[in-house]
Amino acid sequence: MTAVPRFALVLAAASVLLAGNLHAATAARAEDDPVGPPGSEASSAAPVEVDAADPDLKLPEGATLAQAKVLDIKSVVEEQSGDERREDTNTNVTFALQAEVLFGKDSAKLGAEAQSRIAGIAEEIKTQNATKIRVFGFTDNLGSSAHGDVLSKKRANAVQELLAQSLNDSGVTYEVRGYGEDYPIADNSTEAGRKKNRRVEVSFPRVDD
């Protein structure tokens, strides 16, 4: 992505599974009644109970486990100022921009810096050839929950509209939601934490290797 701010902090986590064990862009508006956390899908299936003494779970004599395979790697890169955060997995890219970078206080009107920030994200979307984009707004827990819901929706819509202008691609579709104070990523009891929670996230699938 071009014009990417310099980043200072990199964290990585990997989850490993032993493979042998168990085998256009139309005008998008924030939904009024989002269900479930962003990026998740509800499942009614109960956890499967496994009997550790079941002989069928034992390897046949002479058999060996397949080589361990890395299923997913998550890389998190955050600006030293904390204004922008990028998270990469094998399947998705997520940008989180703090509200102060994009908007005035308690406002959904994009500021002067917003265009360059969102243009940078648009370039990465083009690099990934992504056609399905999620734009989610979040607030801290100050003020009423209802106010936070409305503000986060307006902010998500504002970012989506500018992003659509930057991409100018009728083949791109958007999912736009406002979650208010739900799903904080930091402690709302401190101003530093609340600042992180006031954010807009843009995420899309990875298609390159």
PDB file of C-alpha atoms in Angstrom:
ATOM      1  CA  MET A   1       0.000   0.000   0.000  1.00  0.00           C
ATOM      2  CA  THR A   2       1.367   3.376  -0.861  1.00  0.00           C
ATOM      3  CA  ALA A   3       1.663   6.269   1.548  1.00  0.00           C
ATOM      4  CA  VAL A   4       1.475   3.924   4.546  1.00  0.00           C
ATOM      5  CA  PRO A   5       2.384   5.548   7.870  1.00  0.00           C
ATOM      6  CA  ARG A   6       5.499   4.214   9.521  1.00  0.00           C
ATOM      7  CA  PHE A   7       4.767   1.580  12.099  1.00  0.00           C
ATOM      8  CA  ALA A   8       6.632   0.729  15.244  1.00  0.00           C
ATOM      9  CA  LEU A   9       5.115  -2.263  16.976  1.00  0.00           C
ATOM     10  CA  VAL A  10       4.769  -5.730  15.515  1.00  0.00           C
ATOM     11  CA  LEU A  11       3.149  -8.620  17.295  1.00  0.00           C
ATOM     12  CA  ALA A  12       2.620 -12.048  15.837  1.00  0.00           C
ATOM     13  CA  ALA A  13       0.698 -15.075  16.985  1.00  0.00           C
ATOM     14  CA  ALA A  14       0.323 -18.449  15.329  1.00  0.00           C
ATOM     15  CA  SER A  15      -2.109 -21.265  15.983  1.00  0.00           C
ATOM     16  CA  VAL A  16      -0.918 -24.727  15.002  1.00  0.00           C
ATOM     17  CA  LEU A  17      -2.953 -27.873  14.373  1.00  0.00           C
ATOM     18  CA  LEU A  18      -1.541 -31.367  13.990  1.00  0.00           C
ATOM     19  CA  ALA A  19      -3.190 -32.474  10.782  1.00  0.00           C
ATOM     20  CA  GLY A  20      -3.161 -36.155  11.617  1.00  0.00           C
ATOM     21  CA  ASN A  21      -5.328 -35.875  14.740  1.00  0.00           C
ATOM     22  CA  LEU A  22      -8.790 -34.812  13.488  1.00  0.00           C
ATOM     23  CA  HIS A  23      -9.504 -35.499  10.335  1.00  0.00           C
ATOM     24  CA  ALA A  24     -21.955  -1.716  -7.603  1.00  0.00           C
ATOM     25  CA  ALA A  25     -20.522  -0.280  -5.224  1.00  0.00           C
ATOM     26  CA  THR A  26     -24.070   0.537  -4.230  1.00  0.00           C
ATOM     27  CA  ALA A  27     -24.883   3.105  -1.575  1.00  0.00           C
ATOM     28  CA  ALA A  28     -24.303   1.173   1.626  1.00  0.00           C
ATOM     29  CA  ARG A  29     -25.822   2.281   4.895  1.00  0.00           C
ATOM     30  CA  ALA A  30     -25.127   1.067   8.410  1.00  0.00           C
ATOM     31  CA  GLU A  31     -27.574  -1.590   9.500  1.00  0.00           C
ATOM     32  CA  ASP A  32     -29.936  -0.617  12.275  1.00  0.00           C
ATOM     33  CA  ASP A  33     -29.854  -3.917  14.133  1.00  0.00           C
ATOM     34  CA  PRO A  34     -26.478  -5.657  13.819  1.00  0.00           C
ATOM     35  CA  VAL A  35     -26.266  -9.110  15.351  1.00  0.00           C
ATOM     36  CA  GLY A  36     -23.127 -10.721  16.740  1.00  0.00           C
ATOM     37  CA  PRO A  37     -19.616  -9.286  16.954  1.00  0.00           C
ATOM     38  CA  PRO A  38     -17.982  -8.042  13.760  1.00  0.00           C
ATOM     39  CA  GLY A  39     -16.729 -10.807  11.541  1.00  0.00           C
ATOM     40  CA  SER A  40     -18.383 -13.581  13.540  1.00  0.00           C
ATOM     41  CA  GLU A  41     -21.169 -15.979  12.711  1.00  0.00           C
ATOM     42  CA  ALA A  42     -23.348 -17.593  15.350  1.00  0.00           C
ATOM     43  CA  SER A  43     -23.340 -21.372  15.639  1.00  0.00           C
ATOM     44  CA  SER A  44     -25.912 -23.523  17.423  1.00  0.00           C
ATOM     45  CA  ALA A  45     -23.724 -26.610  17.409  1.00  0.00           C
ATOM     46  CA  ALA A  46     -22.730 -27.861  20.862  1.00  0.00           C
ATOM     47  CA  PRO A  47     -19.096 -28.767  21.544  1.00  0.00           C
ATOM     48  CA  VAL A  48     -18.322 -32.353  20.580  1.00  0.00           C
ATOM     49  CA  GLU A  49     -17.576 -34.592  23.532  1.00  0.00           C
ATOM     50  CA  VAL A  50     -14.498 -36.734  23.015  1.00  0.00           C
ATOM     51  CA  ASP A  51     -13.849 -39.943  24.936  1.00  0.00           C
ATOM     52  CA  ALA A  52     -10.122 -40.057  25.511  1.00  0.00           C
ATOM     53  CA  ALA A  53     -10.314 -43.829  26.071  1.00  0.00           C
ATOM     54  CA  ASP A  54     -11.992 -44.494  22.704  1.00  0.00           C
ATOM     55  CA  PRO A  55      -9.777 -46.997  20.851  1.00  0.00           C
ATOM     56  CA  ASP A  56     -10.746 -45.434  17.519  1.00  0.00           C
ATOM     57  CA  LEU A  57      -8.809 -42.329  18.517  1.00  0.00           C
ATOM     58  CA  LYS A  58      -5.561 -44.269  18.822  1.00  0.00           C
ATOM     59  CA  LEU A  59      -3.158 -44.438  15.902  1.00  0.00           C
ATOM     60  CA  PRO A  60      -2.908 -47.847  14.254  1.00  0.00           C
ATOM     61  CA  GLU A  61       0.295 -49.698  14.923  1.00  0.00           C
ATOM     62  CA  GLY A  62       3.086 -48.325  12.760  1.00  0.00           C
ATOM     63  CA  ALA A  63       1.185 -45.145  11.854  1.00  0.00           C
ATOM     64  CA  THR A  64       2.699 -41.704  12.395  1.00  0.00           C
ATOM     65  CA  LEU A  65       1.303 -38.200  12.655  1.00  0.00           C
ATOM     66  CA  ALA A  66       1.502 -35.929   9.650  1.00  0.00           C
ATOM     67  CA  GLN A  67       3.827 -32.947   9.812  1.00  0.00           C
ATOM     68  CA  ALA A  68       2.413 -30.026  11.792  1.00  0.00           C
ATOM     69  CA  LYS A  69       0.717 -27.388   9.656  1.00  0.00           C
ATOM     70  CA  VAL A  70       0.301 -23.693  10.456  1.00  0.00           C
ATOM     71  CA  LEU A  71      -3.361 -22.888   9.864  1.00  0.00           C
ATOM     72  CA  ASP A  72      -3.337 -19.170  10.561  1.00  0.00           C
ATOM     73  CA  ILE A  73      -0.866 -16.443  11.421  1.00  0.00           C
ATOM     74  CA  LYS A  74      -1.905 -13.067  12.772  1.00  0.00           C
ATOM     75  CA  SER A  75       0.334 -10.033  12.436  1.00  0.00           C
ATOM     76  CA  VAL A  76      -0.587  -6.784  14.197  1.00  0.00           C
ATOM     77  CA  VAL A  77       1.196  -3.561  13.297  1.00  0.00           C
ATOM     78  CA  GLU A  78       0.379  -0.324  15.100  1.00  0.00           C
ATOM     79  CA  GLU A  79       1.622   3.213  14.658  1.00  0.00           C
ATOM     80  CA  GLN A  80       3.692   4.484  17.551  1.00  0.00           C
ATOM     81  CA  SER A  81       1.017   7.111  18.140  1.00  0.00           C
ATOM     82  CA  GLY A  82      -1.681   4.426  18.104  1.00  0.00           C
ATOM     83  CA  ASP A  83      -3.692   6.351  15.505  1.00  0.00           C
ATOM     84  CA  GLU A  84      -3.738   3.482  13.035  1.00  0.00           C
ATOM     85  CA  ARG A  85      -3.574  -0.265  13.478  1.00  0.00           C
ATOM     86  CA  ARG A  86      -3.286  -2.971  10.822  1.00  0.00           C
ATOM     87  CA  GLU A  87      -4.030  -6.633  11.432  1.00  0.00           C
ATOM     88  CA  ASP A  88      -3.166  -9.314   8.858  1.00  0.00           C
ATOM     89  CA  THR A  89      -4.162 -12.967   8.909  1.00  0.00           C
ATOM     90  CA  ASN A  90      -3.947 -15.580   6.180  1.00  0.00           C
ATOM     91  CA  THR A  91      -7.466 -14.667   5.100  1.00  0.00           C
ATOM     92  CA  ASN A  92      -8.187 -11.040   6.037  1.00  0.00           C
ATOM     93  CA  VAL A  93      -6.736  -7.552   6.346  1.00  0.00           C
ATOM     94  CA  THR A  94      -8.193  -5.141   8.921  1.00  0.00           C
ATOM     95  CA  PHE A  95      -7.390  -1.462   9.388  1.00  0.00           C
ATOM     96  CA  ALA A  96      -8.518   0.329  12.547  1.00  0.00           C
ATOM     97  CA  LEU A  97      -8.403   4.129  12.462  1.00  0.00           C
ATOM     98  CA  GLN A  98      -8.969   6.072  15.661  1.00  0.00           C
ATOM     99  CA  ALA A  99     -11.889   8.473  15.440  1.00  0.00           C
ATOM    100  CA  GLU A 100      -9.730  11.488  16.335  1.00  0.00           C
ATOM    101  CA  VAL A 101      -7.757  10.978  13.122  1.00  0.00           C
ATOM    102  CA  LEU A 102     -10.911  11.057  11.000  1.00  0.00           C
ATOM    103  CA  PHE A 103     -13.474  13.212  12.823  1.00  0.00           C
ATOM    104  CA  GLY A 104     -13.922  16.119  15.154  1.00  0.00           C
ATOM    105  CA  LYS A 105     -15.165  15.492  18.685  1.00  0.00           C
ATOM    106  CA  ASP A 106     -18.650  13.936  18.712  1.00  0.00           C
ATOM    107  CA  SER A 107     -18.858  14.495  14.937  1.00  0.00           C
ATOM    108  CA  ALA A 108     -19.342  12.298  11.866  1.00  0.00           C
ATOM    109  CA  LYS A 109     -17.885  14.886   9.489  1.00  0.00           C
ATOM    110  CA  LEU A 110     -14.575  13.726   8.033  1.00  0.00           C
ATOM    111  CA  GLY A 111     -11.605  15.993   8.719  1.00  0.00           C
ATOM    112  CA  ALA A 112      -8.645  17.071   6.595  1.00  0.00           C
ATOM    113  CA  GLU A 113      -6.486  14.026   7.386  1.00  0.00           C
ATOM    114  CA  ALA A 114      -9.217  11.498   6.609  1.00  0.00           C
ATOM    115  CA  GLN A 115      -8.828  11.568   2.838  1.00  0.00           C
ATOM    116  CA  SER A 116      -5.149  10.581   2.822  1.00  0.00           C
ATOM    117  CA  ARG A 117      -5.718   7.851   5.427  1.00  0.00           C
ATOM    118  CA  ILE A 118      -8.652   6.330   3.562  1.00  0.00           C
ATOM    119  CA  ALA A 119      -6.898   6.685   0.199  1.00  0.00           C
ATOM    120  CA  GLY A 120      -4.074   4.578   1.629  1.00  0.00           C
ATOM    121  CA  ILE A 121      -6.522   1.855   2.622  1.00  0.00           C
ATOM    122  CA  ALA A 122      -8.104   2.022  -0.833  1.00  0.00           C
ATOM    123  CA  GLU A 123      -4.702   1.333  -2.394  1.00  0.00           C
ATOM    124  CA  GLU A 124      -4.307  -1.800  -0.280  1.00  0.00           C
ATOM    125  CA  ILE A 125      -7.805  -2.940  -1.273  1.00  0.00           C
ATOM    126  CA  LYS A 126      -6.787  -2.567  -4.925  1.00  0.00           C
ATOM    127  CA  THR A 127      -3.578  -4.505  -4.259  1.00  0.00           C
ATOM    128  CA  GLN A 128      -5.600  -7.349  -2.755  1.00  0.00           C
ATOM    129  CA  ASN A 129      -8.227  -7.178  -5.538  1.00  0.00           C
ATOM    130  CA  ALA A 130     -10.841  -7.282  -2.780  1.00  0.00           C
ATOM    131  CA  THR A 131     -14.478  -6.855  -3.782  1.00  0.00           C
ATOM    132  CA  LYS A 132     -16.233  -7.334  -0.411  1.00  0.00           C
ATOM    133  CA  ILE A 133     -15.455  -4.718   2.213  1.00  0.00           C
ATOM    134  CA  ARG A 134     -16.690  -4.282   5.770  1.00  0.00           C
ATOM    135  CA  VAL A 135     -16.776  -0.863   7.412  1.00  0.00           C
ATOM    136  CA  PHE A 136     -17.649  -0.938  11.132  1.00  0.00           C
ATOM    137  CA  GLY A 137     -17.902   2.009  13.527  1.00  0.00           C
ATOM    138  CA  PHE A 138     -17.329   1.905  17.305  1.00  0.00           C
ATOM    139  CA  THR A 139     -17.424   4.387  20.191  1.00  0.00           C
ATOM    140  CA  ASP A 140     -16.366   4.453  23.837  1.00  0.00           C
ATOM    141  CA  ASN A 141     -18.885   4.055  26.662  1.00  0.00           C
ATOM    142  CA  LEU A 142     -19.241   7.744  27.535  1.00  0.00           C
ATOM    143  CA  GLY A 143     -22.684   9.228  27.010  1.00  0.00           C
ATOM    144  CA  SER A 144     -25.787   7.185  26.301  1.00  0.00           C
ATOM    145  CA  SER A 145     -25.640   3.882  24.488  1.00  0.00           C
ATOM    146  CA  ALA A 146     -28.238   5.121  21.992  1.00  0.00           C
ATOM    147  CA  HIS A 147     -26.101   8.153  21.113  1.00  0.00           C
ATOM    148  CA  GLY A 148     -23.059   5.931  20.596  1.00  0.00           C
ATOM    149  CA  ASP A 149     -25.034   3.638  18.293  1.00  0.00           C
ATOM    150  CA  VAL A 150     -26.142   6.554  16.113  1.00  0.00           C
ATOM    151  CA  LEU A 151     -22.706   8.197  16.029  1.00  0.00           C
ATOM    152  CA  SER A 152     -20.889   4.981  15.146  1.00  0.00           C
ATOM    153  CA  LYS A 153     -23.312   4.321  12.272  1.00  0.00           C
ATOM    154  CA  LYS A 154     -22.872   7.822  10.886  1.00  0.00           C
ATOM    155  CA  ARG A 155     -19.096   7.537  11.087  1.00  0.00           C
ATOM    156  CA  ALA A 156     -19.070   4.143   9.381  1.00  0.00           C
ATOM    157  CA  ASN A 157     -21.256   5.535   6.596  1.00  0.00           C
ATOM    158  CA  ALA A 158     -18.970   8.548   6.138  1.00  0.00           C
ATOM    159  CA  VAL A 159     -15.876   6.352   5.800  1.00  0.00           C
ATOM    160  CA  GLN A 160     -17.642   3.999   3.383  1.00  0.00           C
ATOM    161  CA  GLU A 161     -18.749   6.867   1.163  1.00  0.00           C
ATOM    162  CA  LEU A 162     -15.227   8.306   0.905  1.00  0.00           C
ATOM    163  CA  LEU A 163     -13.768   4.841   0.390  1.00  0.00           C
ATOM    164  CA  ALA A 164     -16.235   4.200  -2.455  1.00  0.00           C
ATOM    165  CA  GLN A 165     -15.188   7.474  -4.079  1.00  0.00           C
ATOM    166  CA  SER A 166     -11.521   6.520  -3.804  1.00  0.00           C
ATOM    167  CA  LEU A 167     -12.083   3.050  -5.278  1.00  0.00           C
ATOM    168  CA  ASN A 168     -14.611   4.115  -7.919  1.00  0.00           C
ATOM    169  CA  ASP A 169     -15.356   0.447  -8.634  1.00  0.00           C
ATOM    170  CA  SER A 170     -18.893  -0.747  -9.284  1.00  0.00           C
ATOM    171  CA  GLY A 171     -17.815  -4.333  -8.585  1.00  0.00           C
ATOM    172  CA  VAL A 172     -17.149  -3.656  -4.915  1.00  0.00           C
ATOM    173  CA  THR A 173     -19.848  -4.331  -2.329  1.00  0.00           C
ATOM    174  CA  TYR A 174     -19.943  -3.043   1.247  1.00  0.00           C
ATOM    175  CA  GLU A 175     -21.225  -4.179   4.609  1.00  0.00           C
ATOM    176  CA  VAL A 176     -21.548  -1.123   6.858  1.00  0.00           C
ATOM    177  CA  ARG A 177     -22.486  -1.258  10.541  1.00  0.00           C
ATOM    178  CA  GLY A 178     -22.334   0.807  13.696  1.00  0.00           C
ATOM    179  CA  TYR A 179     -21.747  -1.050  16.961  1.00  0.00           C
ATOM    180  CA  GLY A 180     -21.612   1.856  19.407  1.00  0.00           C
ATOM    181  CA  GLU A 181     -19.836   0.919  22.620  1.00  0.00           C
ATOM    182  CA  ASP A 182     -20.015  -2.842  21.949  1.00  0.00           C
ATOM    183  CA  TYR A 183     -16.815  -4.820  21.374  1.00  0.00           C
ATOM    184  CA  PRO A 184     -14.209  -2.530  22.981  1.00  0.00           C
ATOM    185  CA  ILE A 185     -10.566  -3.376  22.314  1.00  0.00           C
ATOM    186  CA  ALA A 186      -9.234  -1.483  25.353  1.00  0.00           C
ATOM    187  CA  ASP A 187     -10.221  -0.501  28.892  1.00  0.00           C
ATOM    188  CA  ASN A 188     -12.970   2.131  28.887  1.00  0.00           C
ATOM    189  CA  SER A 189     -12.023   3.211  32.412  1.00  0.00           C
ATOM    190  CA  THR A 190      -9.059   5.232  31.090  1.00  0.00           C
ATOM    191  CA  GLU A 191      -8.917   7.950  28.437  1.00  0.00           C
ATOM    192  CA  ALA A 192      -6.143   6.066  26.630  1.00  0.00           C
ATOM    193  CA  GLY A 193      -8.403   3.026  26.429  1.00  0.00           C
ATOM    194  CA  ARG A 194     -11.441   5.013  25.357  1.00  0.00           C
ATOM    195  CA  LYS A 195      -9.382   6.630  22.594  1.00  0.00           C
ATOM    196  CA  LYS A 196      -8.587   3.189  21.173  1.00  0.00           C
ATOM    197  CA  ASN A 197     -12.244   2.178  21.347  1.00  0.00           C
ATOM    198  CA  ARG A 198     -13.385   5.227  19.370  1.00  0.00           C
ATOM    199  CA  ARG A 199     -12.521   3.827  15.952  1.00  0.00           C
ATOM    200  CA  VAL A 200     -13.639   2.807  12.488  1.00  0.00           C
ATOM    201  CA  GLU A 201     -12.491  -0.572  11.156  1.00  0.00           C
ATOM    202  CA  VAL A 202     -12.179  -1.434   7.467  1.00  0.00           C
ATOM    203  CA  SER A 203     -11.649  -5.111   6.671  1.00  0.00           C
ATOM    204  CA  PHE A 204     -11.510  -7.206   3.507  1.00  0.00           C
ATOM    205  CA  PRO A 205     -10.321 -10.650   2.350  1.00  0.00           C
ATOM    206  CA  ARG A 206      -6.768 -11.330   1.347  1.00  0.00           C
ATOM    207  CA  VAL A 207      -6.389 -12.781  -2.111  1.00  0.00           C
ATOM    208  CA  ASP A 208      -2.633 -12.601  -2.612  1.00  0.00           C
ATOM    209  CA  ASP A 209      -0.054 -15.016  -1.247  1.00  0.00           C
TER     210      ASP A 209
END
